[in-house]
Coordinates of C-alpha atoms in Angstrom, one line a residue:
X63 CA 16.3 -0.4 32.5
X64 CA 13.4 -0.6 30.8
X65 CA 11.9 3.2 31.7
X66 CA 15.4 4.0 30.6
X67 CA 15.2 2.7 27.0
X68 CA 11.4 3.8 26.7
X69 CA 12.7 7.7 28.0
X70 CA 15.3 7.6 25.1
X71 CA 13.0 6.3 22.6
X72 CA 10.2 9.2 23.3
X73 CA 13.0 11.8 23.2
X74 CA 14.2 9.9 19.8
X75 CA 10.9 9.8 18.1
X76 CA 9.2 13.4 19.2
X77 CA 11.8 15.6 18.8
X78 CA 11.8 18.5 21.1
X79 CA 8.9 19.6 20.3
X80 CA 7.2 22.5 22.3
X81 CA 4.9 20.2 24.0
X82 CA 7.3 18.2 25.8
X83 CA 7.9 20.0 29.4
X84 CA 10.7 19.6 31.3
X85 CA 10.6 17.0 34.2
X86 CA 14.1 16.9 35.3
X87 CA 17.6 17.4 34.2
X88 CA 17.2 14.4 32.1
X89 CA 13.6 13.5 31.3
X90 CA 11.1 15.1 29.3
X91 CA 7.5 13.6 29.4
X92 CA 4.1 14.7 27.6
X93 CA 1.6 15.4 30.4
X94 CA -1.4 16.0 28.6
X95 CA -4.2 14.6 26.1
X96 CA -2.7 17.9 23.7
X97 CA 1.0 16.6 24.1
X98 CA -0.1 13.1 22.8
X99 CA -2.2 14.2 19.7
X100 CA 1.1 16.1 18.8
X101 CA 3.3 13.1 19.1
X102 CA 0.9 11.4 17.0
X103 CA 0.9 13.7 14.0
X104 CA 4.8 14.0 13.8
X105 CA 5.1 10.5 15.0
X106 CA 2.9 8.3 13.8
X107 CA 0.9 9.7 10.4
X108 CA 3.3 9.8 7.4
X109 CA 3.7 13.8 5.8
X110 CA 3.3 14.8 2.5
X111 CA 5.8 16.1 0.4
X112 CA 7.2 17.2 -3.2
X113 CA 8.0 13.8 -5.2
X114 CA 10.6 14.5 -7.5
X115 CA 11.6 10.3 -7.9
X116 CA 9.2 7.5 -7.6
X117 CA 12.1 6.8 -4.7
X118 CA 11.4 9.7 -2.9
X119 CA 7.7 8.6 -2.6
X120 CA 6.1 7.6 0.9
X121 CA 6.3 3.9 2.4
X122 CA 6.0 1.2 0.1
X123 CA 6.8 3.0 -3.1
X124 CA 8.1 0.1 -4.7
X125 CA 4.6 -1.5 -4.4
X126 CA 3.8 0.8 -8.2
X127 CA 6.6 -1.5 -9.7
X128 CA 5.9 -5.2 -8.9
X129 CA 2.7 -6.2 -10.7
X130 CA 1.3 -6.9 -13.9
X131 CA -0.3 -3.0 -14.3
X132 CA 2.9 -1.5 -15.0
X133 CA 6.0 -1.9 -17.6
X134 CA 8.9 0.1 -18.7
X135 CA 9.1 1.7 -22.1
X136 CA 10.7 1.2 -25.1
X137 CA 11.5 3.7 -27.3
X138 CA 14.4 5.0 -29.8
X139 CA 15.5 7.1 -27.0
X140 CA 14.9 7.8 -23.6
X141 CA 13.8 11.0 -22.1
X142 CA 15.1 10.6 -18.7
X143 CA 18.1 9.3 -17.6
X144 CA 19.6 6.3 -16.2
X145 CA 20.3 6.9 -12.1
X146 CA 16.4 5.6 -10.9
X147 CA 16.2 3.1 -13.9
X148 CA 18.6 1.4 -13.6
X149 CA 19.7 1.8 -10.0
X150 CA 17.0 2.2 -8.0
X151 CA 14.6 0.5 -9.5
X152 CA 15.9 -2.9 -11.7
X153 CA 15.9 -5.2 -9.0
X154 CA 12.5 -4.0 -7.5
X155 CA 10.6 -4.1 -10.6
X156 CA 12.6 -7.1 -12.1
X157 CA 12.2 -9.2 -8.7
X158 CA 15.8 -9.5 -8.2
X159 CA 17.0 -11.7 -5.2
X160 CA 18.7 -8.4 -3.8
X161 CA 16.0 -5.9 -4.4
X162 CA 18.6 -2.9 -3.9
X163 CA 21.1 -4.3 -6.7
X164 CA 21.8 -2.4 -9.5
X165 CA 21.3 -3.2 -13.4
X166 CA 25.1 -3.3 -13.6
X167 CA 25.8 -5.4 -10.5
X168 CA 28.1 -3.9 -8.9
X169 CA 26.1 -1.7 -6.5
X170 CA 23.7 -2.4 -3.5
X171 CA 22.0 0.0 -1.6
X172 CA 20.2 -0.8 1.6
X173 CA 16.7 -2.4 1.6
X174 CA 15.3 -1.6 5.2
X175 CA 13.8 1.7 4.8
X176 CA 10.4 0.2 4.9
X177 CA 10.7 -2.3 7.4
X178 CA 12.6 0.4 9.5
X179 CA 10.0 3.0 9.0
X180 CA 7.1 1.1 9.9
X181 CA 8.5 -0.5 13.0
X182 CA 9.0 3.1 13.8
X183 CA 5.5 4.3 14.0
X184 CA 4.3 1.4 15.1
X185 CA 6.2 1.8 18.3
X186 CA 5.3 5.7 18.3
X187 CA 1.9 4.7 18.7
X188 CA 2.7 1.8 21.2
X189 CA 4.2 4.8 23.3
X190 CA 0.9 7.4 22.7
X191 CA -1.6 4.3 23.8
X192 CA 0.6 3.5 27.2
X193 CA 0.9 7.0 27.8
X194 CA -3.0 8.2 27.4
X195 CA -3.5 5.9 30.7
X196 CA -0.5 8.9 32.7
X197 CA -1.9 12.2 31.3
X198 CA -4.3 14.0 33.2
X199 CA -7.9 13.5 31.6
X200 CA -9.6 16.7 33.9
X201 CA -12.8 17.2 31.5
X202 CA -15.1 15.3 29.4
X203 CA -13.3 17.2 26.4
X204 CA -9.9 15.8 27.4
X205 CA -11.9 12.4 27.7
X206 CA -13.2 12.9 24.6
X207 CA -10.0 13.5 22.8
X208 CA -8.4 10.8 24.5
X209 CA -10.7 8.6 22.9
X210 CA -10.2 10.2 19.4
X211 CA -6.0 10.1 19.9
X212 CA -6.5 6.2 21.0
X213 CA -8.8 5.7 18.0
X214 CA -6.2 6.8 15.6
X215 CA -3.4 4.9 17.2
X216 CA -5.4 1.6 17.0
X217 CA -6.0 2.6 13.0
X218 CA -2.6 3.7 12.1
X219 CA -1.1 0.7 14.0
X220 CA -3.5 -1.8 12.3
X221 CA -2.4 -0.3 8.7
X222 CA 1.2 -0.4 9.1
X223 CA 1.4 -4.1 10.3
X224 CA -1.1 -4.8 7.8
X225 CA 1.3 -3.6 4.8
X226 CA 4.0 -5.5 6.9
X227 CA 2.4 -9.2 6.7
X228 CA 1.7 -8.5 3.2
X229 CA 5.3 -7.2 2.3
X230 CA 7.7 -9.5 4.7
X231 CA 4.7 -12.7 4.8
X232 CA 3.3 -15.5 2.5
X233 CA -0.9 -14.4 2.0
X234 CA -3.0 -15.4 4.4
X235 CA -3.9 -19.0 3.9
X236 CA -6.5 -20.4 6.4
X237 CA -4.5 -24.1 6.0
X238 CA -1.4 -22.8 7.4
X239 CA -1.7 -19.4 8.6
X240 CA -1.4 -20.4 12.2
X241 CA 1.7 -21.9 11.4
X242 CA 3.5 -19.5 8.8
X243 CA 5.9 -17.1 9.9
X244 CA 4.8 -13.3 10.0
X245 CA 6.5 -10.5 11.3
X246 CA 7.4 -9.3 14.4
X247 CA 4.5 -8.1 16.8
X248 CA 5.6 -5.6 18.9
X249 CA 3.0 -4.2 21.0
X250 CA 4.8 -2.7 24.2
X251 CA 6.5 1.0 24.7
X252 CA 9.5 0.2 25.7
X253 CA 12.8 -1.3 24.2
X254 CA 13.4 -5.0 24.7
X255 CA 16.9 -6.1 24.7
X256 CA 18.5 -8.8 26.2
X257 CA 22.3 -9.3 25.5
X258 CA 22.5 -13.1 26.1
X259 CA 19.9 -14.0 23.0
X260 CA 20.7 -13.5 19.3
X261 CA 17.2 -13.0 18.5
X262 CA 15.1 -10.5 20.3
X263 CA 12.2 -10.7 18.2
X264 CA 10.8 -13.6 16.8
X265 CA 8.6 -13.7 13.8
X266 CA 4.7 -13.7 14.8
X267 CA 2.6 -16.3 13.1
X268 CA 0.3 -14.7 9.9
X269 CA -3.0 -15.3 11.9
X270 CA -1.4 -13.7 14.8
X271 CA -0.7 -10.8 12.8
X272 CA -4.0 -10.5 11.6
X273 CA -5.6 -11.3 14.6
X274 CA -4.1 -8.0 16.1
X275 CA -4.7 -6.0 12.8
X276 CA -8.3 -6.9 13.4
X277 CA -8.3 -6.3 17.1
X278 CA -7.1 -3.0 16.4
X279 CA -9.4 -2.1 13.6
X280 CA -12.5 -3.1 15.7
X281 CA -10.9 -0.8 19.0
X282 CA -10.7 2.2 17.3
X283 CA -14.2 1.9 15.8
X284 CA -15.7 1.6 19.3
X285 CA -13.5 4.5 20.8
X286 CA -14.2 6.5 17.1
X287 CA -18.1 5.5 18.3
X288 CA -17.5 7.5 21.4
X289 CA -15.5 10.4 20.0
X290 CA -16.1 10.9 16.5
X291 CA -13.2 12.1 14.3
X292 CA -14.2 16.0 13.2
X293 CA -11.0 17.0 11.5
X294 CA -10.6 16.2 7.8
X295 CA -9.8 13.1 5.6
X296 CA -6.3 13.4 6.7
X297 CA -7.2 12.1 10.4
X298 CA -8.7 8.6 10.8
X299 CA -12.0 8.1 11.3
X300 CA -14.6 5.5 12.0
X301 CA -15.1 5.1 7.9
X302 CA -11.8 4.7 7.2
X303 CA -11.4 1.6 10.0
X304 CA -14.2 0.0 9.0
X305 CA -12.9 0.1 4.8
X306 CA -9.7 -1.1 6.1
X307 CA -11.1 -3.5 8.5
X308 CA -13.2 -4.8 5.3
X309 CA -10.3 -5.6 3.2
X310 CA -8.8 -7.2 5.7
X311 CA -11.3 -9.6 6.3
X312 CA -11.1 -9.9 2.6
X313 CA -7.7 -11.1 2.9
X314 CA -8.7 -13.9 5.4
X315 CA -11.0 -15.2 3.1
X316 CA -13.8 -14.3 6.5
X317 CA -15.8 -13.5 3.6
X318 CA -19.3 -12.9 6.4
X319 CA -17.4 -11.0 8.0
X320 CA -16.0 -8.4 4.8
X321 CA -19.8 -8.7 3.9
X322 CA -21.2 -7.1 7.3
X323 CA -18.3 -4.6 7.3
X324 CA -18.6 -3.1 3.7
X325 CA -22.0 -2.8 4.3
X326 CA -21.7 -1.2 7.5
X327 CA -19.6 1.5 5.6
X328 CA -21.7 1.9 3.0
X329 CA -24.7 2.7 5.1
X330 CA -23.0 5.5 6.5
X331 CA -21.0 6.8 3.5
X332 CA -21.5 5.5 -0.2
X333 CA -20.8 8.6 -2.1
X334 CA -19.2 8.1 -5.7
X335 CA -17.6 10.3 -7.9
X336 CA -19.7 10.7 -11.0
X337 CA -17.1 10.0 -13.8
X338 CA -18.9 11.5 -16.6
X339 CA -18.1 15.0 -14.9
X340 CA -14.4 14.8 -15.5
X341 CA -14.2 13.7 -19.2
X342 CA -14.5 17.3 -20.4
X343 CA -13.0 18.6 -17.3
X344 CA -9.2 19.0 -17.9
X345 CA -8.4 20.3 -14.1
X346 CA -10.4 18.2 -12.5
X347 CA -9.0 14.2 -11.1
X348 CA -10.3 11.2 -10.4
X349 CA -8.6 11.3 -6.5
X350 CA -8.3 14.2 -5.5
X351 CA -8.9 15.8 -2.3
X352 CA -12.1 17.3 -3.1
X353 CA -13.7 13.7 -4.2
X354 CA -16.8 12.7 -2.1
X355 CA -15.3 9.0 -2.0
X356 CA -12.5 10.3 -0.3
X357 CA -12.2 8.6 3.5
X358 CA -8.8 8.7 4.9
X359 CA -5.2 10.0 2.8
X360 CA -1.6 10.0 4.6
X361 CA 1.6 10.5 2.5
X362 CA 2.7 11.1 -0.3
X363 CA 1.5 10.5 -4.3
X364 CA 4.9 8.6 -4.8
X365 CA 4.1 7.9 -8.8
X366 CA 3.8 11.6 -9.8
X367 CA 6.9 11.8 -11.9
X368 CA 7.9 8.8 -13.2
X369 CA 4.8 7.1 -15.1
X370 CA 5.0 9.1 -18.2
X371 CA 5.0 6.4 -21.0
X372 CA 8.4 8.6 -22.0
X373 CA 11.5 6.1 -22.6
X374 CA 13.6 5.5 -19.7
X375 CA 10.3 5.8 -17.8
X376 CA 7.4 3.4 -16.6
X377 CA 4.2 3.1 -18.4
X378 CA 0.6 1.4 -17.7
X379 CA 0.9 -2.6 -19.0
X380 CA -1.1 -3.5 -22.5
X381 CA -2.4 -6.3 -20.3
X382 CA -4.7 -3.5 -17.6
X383 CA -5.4 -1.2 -20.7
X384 CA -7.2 -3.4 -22.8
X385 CA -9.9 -4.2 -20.0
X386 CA -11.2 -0.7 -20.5
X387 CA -14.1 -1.0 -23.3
X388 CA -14.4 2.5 -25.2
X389 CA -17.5 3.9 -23.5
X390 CA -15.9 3.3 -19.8
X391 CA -14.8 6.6 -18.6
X392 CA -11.7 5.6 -16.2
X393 CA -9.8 4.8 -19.6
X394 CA -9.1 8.3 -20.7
X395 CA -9.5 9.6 -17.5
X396 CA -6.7 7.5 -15.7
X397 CA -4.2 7.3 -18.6
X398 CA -3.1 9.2 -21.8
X399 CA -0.5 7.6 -24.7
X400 CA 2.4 9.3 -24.8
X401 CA 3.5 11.5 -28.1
X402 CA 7.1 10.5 -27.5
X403 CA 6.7 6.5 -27.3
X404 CA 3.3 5.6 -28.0
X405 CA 3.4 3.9 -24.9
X406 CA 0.5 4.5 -22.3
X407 CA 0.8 6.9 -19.0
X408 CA -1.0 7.8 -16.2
X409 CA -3.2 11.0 -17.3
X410 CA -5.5 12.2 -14.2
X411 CA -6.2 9.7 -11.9
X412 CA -4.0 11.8 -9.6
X413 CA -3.0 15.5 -10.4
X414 CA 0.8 14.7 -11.9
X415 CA 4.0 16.2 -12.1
X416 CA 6.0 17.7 -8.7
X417 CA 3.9 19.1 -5.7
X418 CA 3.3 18.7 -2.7
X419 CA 0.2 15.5 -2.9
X420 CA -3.2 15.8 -1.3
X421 CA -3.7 12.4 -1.7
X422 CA -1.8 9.1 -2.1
X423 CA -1.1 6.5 -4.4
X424 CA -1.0 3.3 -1.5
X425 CA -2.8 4.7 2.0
X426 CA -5.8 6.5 0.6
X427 CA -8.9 5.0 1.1
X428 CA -11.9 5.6 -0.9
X429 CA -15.6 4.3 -0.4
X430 CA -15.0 3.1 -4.2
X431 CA -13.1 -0.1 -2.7
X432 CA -16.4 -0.7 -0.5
X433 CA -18.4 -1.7 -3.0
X434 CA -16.1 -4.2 -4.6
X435 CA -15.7 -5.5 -1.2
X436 CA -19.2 -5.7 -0.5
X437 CA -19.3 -7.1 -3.9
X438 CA -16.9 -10.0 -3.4
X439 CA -17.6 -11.1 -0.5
X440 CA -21.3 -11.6 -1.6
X441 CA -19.8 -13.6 -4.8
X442 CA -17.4 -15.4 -2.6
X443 CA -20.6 -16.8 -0.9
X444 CA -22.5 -17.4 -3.8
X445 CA -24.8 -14.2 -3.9
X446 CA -24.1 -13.6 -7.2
X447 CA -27.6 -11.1 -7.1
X448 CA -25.5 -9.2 -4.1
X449 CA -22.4 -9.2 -5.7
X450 CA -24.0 -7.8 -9.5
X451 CA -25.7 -5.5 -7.6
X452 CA -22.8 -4.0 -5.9
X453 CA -21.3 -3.6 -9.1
X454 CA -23.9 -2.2 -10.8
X455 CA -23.8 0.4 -8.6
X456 CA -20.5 1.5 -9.3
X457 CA -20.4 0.8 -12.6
X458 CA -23.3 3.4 -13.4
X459 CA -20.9 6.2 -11.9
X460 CA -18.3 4.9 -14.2
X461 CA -19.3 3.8 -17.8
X462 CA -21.1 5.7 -20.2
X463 CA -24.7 4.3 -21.0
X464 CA -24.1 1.2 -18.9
X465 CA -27.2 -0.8 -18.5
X466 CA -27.1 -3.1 -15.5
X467 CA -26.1 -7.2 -15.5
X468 CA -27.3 -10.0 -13.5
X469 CA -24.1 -12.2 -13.4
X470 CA -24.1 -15.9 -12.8
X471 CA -22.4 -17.8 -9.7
X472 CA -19.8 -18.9 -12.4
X473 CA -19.4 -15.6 -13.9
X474 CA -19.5 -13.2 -11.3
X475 CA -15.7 -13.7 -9.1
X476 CA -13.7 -13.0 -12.3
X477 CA -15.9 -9.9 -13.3
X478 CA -15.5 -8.8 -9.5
X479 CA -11.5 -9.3 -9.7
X480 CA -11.4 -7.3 -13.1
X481 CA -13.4 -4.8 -12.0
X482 CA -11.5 -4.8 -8.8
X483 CA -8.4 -4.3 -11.2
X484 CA -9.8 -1.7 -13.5
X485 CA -11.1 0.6 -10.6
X486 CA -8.1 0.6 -8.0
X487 CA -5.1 0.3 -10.4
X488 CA -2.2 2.0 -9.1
X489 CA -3.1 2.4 -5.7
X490 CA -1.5 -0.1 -3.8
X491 CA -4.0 -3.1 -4.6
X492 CA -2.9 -5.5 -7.5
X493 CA 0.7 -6.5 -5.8
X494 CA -1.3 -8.2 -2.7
X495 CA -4.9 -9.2 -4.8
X496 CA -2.5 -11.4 -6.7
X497 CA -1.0 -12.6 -3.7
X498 CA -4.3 -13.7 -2.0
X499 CA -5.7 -14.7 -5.0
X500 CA -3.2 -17.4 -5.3
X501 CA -4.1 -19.3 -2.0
X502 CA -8.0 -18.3 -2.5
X503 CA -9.8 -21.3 -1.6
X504 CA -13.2 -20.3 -3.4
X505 CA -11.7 -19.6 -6.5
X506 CA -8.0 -19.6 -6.6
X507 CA -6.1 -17.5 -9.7
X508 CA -2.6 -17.7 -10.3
X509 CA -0.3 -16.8 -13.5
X510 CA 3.2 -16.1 -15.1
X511 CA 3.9 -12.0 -14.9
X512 CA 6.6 -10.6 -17.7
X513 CA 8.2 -7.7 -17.5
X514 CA 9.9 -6.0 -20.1
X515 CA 13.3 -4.2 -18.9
X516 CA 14.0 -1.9 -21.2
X517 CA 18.1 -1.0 -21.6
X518 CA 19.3 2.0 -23.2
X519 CA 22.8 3.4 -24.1
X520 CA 23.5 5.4 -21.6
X521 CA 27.1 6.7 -23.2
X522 CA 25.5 7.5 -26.6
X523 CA 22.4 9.6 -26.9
X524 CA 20.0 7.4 -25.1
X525 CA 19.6 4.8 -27.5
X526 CA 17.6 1.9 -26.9
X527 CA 19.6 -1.3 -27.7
X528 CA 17.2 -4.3 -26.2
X529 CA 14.4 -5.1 -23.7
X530 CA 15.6 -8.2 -21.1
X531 CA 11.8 -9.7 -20.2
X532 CA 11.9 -11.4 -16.9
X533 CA 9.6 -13.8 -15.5
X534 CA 7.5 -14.1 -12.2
X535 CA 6.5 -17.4 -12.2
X536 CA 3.2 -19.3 -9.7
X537 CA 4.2 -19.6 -6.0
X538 CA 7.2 -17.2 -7.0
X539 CA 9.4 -16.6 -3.8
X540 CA 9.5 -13.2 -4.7
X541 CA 6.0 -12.7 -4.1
X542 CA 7.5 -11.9 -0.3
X543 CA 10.4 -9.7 0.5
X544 CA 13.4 -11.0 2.1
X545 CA 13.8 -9.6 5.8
X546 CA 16.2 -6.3 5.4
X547 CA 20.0 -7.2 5.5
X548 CA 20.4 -5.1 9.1
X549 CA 17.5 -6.5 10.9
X550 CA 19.1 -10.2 10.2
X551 CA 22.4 -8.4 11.4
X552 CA 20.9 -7.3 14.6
X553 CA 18.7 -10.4 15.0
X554 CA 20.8 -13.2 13.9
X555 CA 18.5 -15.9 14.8
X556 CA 16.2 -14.8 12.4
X557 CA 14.7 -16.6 9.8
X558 CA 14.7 -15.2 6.1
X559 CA 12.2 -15.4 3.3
X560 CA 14.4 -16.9 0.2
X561 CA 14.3 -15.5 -2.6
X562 CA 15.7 -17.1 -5.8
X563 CA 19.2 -15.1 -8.4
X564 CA 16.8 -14.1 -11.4
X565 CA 18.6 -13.9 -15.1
X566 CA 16.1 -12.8 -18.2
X567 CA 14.9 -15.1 -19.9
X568 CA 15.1 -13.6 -23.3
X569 CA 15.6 -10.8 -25.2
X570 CA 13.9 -8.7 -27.7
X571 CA 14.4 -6.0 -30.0
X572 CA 12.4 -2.5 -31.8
X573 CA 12.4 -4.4 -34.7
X574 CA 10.8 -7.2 -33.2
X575 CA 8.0 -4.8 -32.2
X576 CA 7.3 -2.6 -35.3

């Protein structure tokens, strides 16, 4: 039974590709190292396309949306209209109960694509790893690339359960993560299914989680070791794991451990971007696929469309802008005020507008983040000389006529977490740094997010009537999503995260603004 349901899932998840040979009437099997790699490009590394809709944007889109870096605009009239606003978006970016309700009410639209998506690849690559052990290995090339295909399963599997535990978790908290319900692990190739139980997967403990996530990290940087990655940032590589397996770390609060592992990055590749070079560069970005901090992409840049600072749009929070001072670099570089609101968008960070991304806004990794993990994990340990140095470094590649600062003990986490904030807005970061930094045992952070939901008249030229501000409050429930609506369907034994009905809490007007 079991071959059966691991035969239909392969056919399911590769297609009928060219490298699948036929075996028998019914079976189709991938019988070399070749036939694997392919099933793990179209299988397990998410594509790049044209983003037309912030909802059309790779896995985890709605991650742009949640924190305190982003707003909606309010202006006399919008420039786009109302479908993504206030459908798709409102109950993301407002923290609705039912993420996939609509401003109106009386709409709902599923909520499982990322959960569903994940899960997906994940067991892609459970298949690749159990098969590498059938496929003829002849050569020391085929041995080689076996290695390399393994590597990259380990890494891509270790990133997707990682944004899983952070999505559908509570943070890491070394008091209870033993105890604290994760997600599912599912580590095998086949399909489990057993009619006589409700549930057939059962919601892995947080440290579990992690504890795989790390296992996974460190076997693909011994089989990367062996068989280094040659093809470009697009592929995993040995770099990329040992970023990822940094932040991870990070998130454990294992702050020795983030320490060694940033370091270890760095001494193989600390190349930054010098920022002075793109001021009077218009055609030139911040990430882009020619940047020498560029480690590892996959996906798309989901954000290209819809953070204009236009009305009816999103736009970069007051709140992040005014950390930039005027001599830092990233704050004309990353954004640009809008001639139609005055509100603030995203300028060239990313190349913006339709196309098919090099680079994305939520799985790129960048040598960038090593330093500020290098840098607080030393503070986190009290090095407050390691961590100022760290961000020195950095710093001088990003500030104009920036002298360097020795940072006391006291002073030095909350300059690491604004710098952290400054440097790796919009890319996936601030949504699960607030998270963590609310159960931080060092130095623990927490406060009250607003956002302000701007509503327009959509029947009468696009005229704003009121902004609804809503509130995310400390230890908010909707810090985690709830489990989708189908997978409690399928697995009605489940448990749930609960979230909490959210109403605004006030209201407020242009003319309360001028």
């Amino acid at each position: 039974m079991r071959s059966f349901f691991y035969t239909i899932v392969l056919i399911l998840f590769t297609g009928c590709g060219h490298f699948l040979d036929d075996y028998s009437q019914d079976l189709v099997v991938p019988k070399t190292v070749s036939d694997l790699n392919e099933i793990l490009l179209g299988n397990g590394y998410i594509p790049s396309w044209e983003v037309k809709y912030l909802r059309n944007g790779s896995i985890g889109w709605q991650l742009n949306i949640l924190d305190d870096d982003v707003n909606t605009v309010i202006a006399y009239n919008a420039m786009k209209g109302s479908p993504e606003m206030d459908g798709t978006y409102y109950g993301y970016t407002s923290w609705q109960m039912e993420v996939g309700r609509n401003h109106s009410g009386n709409n709902l639209a599923a909520d499982n694509a990322n959960w569903d998506g994940l899960y997906q690849r994940i067991n892609s690559m459970n298949i690749v790893l159990h098969e590498l052990g059938n496929v003829s290995q002849n050569t020391e090339q085929d041995k080689l690339d076996a290695l390399r295909v393994e590597a990259e399963c380990h890494f891509l599997r270790a990133q997707f359960y990682f944004l899983l535990v952070n999505m559908y978790a509570k943070a890491y908290d070394p008091d209870n993560a033993a105890s604290e319900l994760g997600v599912p692990l599912k580590l095998t190739y086949y399909v489990e299914h057993d009619k006589e139980k409700d549930t057939q997967f059962e919601r892995t403990p947080v440290a579990k989680v992690y504890e795989q996530i790390v296992k996974d990290l460190n076997e693909s940087i011994v089989c990367f070791e062996k068989s280094p990655q040659t093809k470009s940032f697009y592929r995993a590589s040995k770099e990329a794991a040992l970023l990822l397996l940094s932040r991870v770390y990070l998130y454990m609060q294992d702050w020795k451990n983030a320490e060694i592992t940033a370091k270890e990055l760095l001494a193989e590749k600390s190349s930054l971007l010098d920022y002075s070079k793109l001021v009077n560069n218009p055609v030139e970005y911040a990430i882009s696929e020619s940047s020498p901090e560029l480690l590892f992409s996959q996906g798309s840049l989901s954000l290209e469309n819809d953070f204009t600072g236009a009305g009816g749009d999103f736009c970069i929070s007051q709140d992040l802008f005014q950390l930039y001072d005027t001599m830092d670099y990233r704050r004309d570089v990353y954004f640009g005020r809008s001639v139609q609101s005055d509100s603030i968008g995203l300028n060239r960070k990313y190349k913006m507008g339709e196309h098919r991304s090099s680079v994305s806004d939520l799985f790129t990794l960048r040598t960038a983040e090593g330093y500020l993990n290098a840098a607080e994990a030393c503070a986190m340990q009290g090095d407050a000389q390691g961590a100022s140095d760290w961000l020195n470094q950095l710093r001088s590649k990003r500030i104009e006529g920036y002298v360097n600062i020795l940072y006391s003990a006291d002073e030095v986490i909350d300059q690491v977490r604004t710098e952290r904030r400054k440097e790796l807005c919009m890319e996936g970061h601030r949504w699960f740094d607030l998270r963590r930094y609310a159960v931080c045992k060092k130095a623990p952070f927490k406060k009250v997010i607003e956002r302000v939901y701007a509503v327009y008249d959509w029947d009468h030229k696009n005229v704003f009537k009121y902004g609804e501000v809503y509130q995310l409050l400390e230890d908010d429930p909707a810090y985690v999503f709830a489990i989708p609506k189908s997978v409690l369907e399928f697995d009605t034994g489940m448990p749930d995260n609960l979230r909490e009905d959210r109403e605004y809490v006030r209201l407020v007007y242009r003319n309360t603004l001028d």
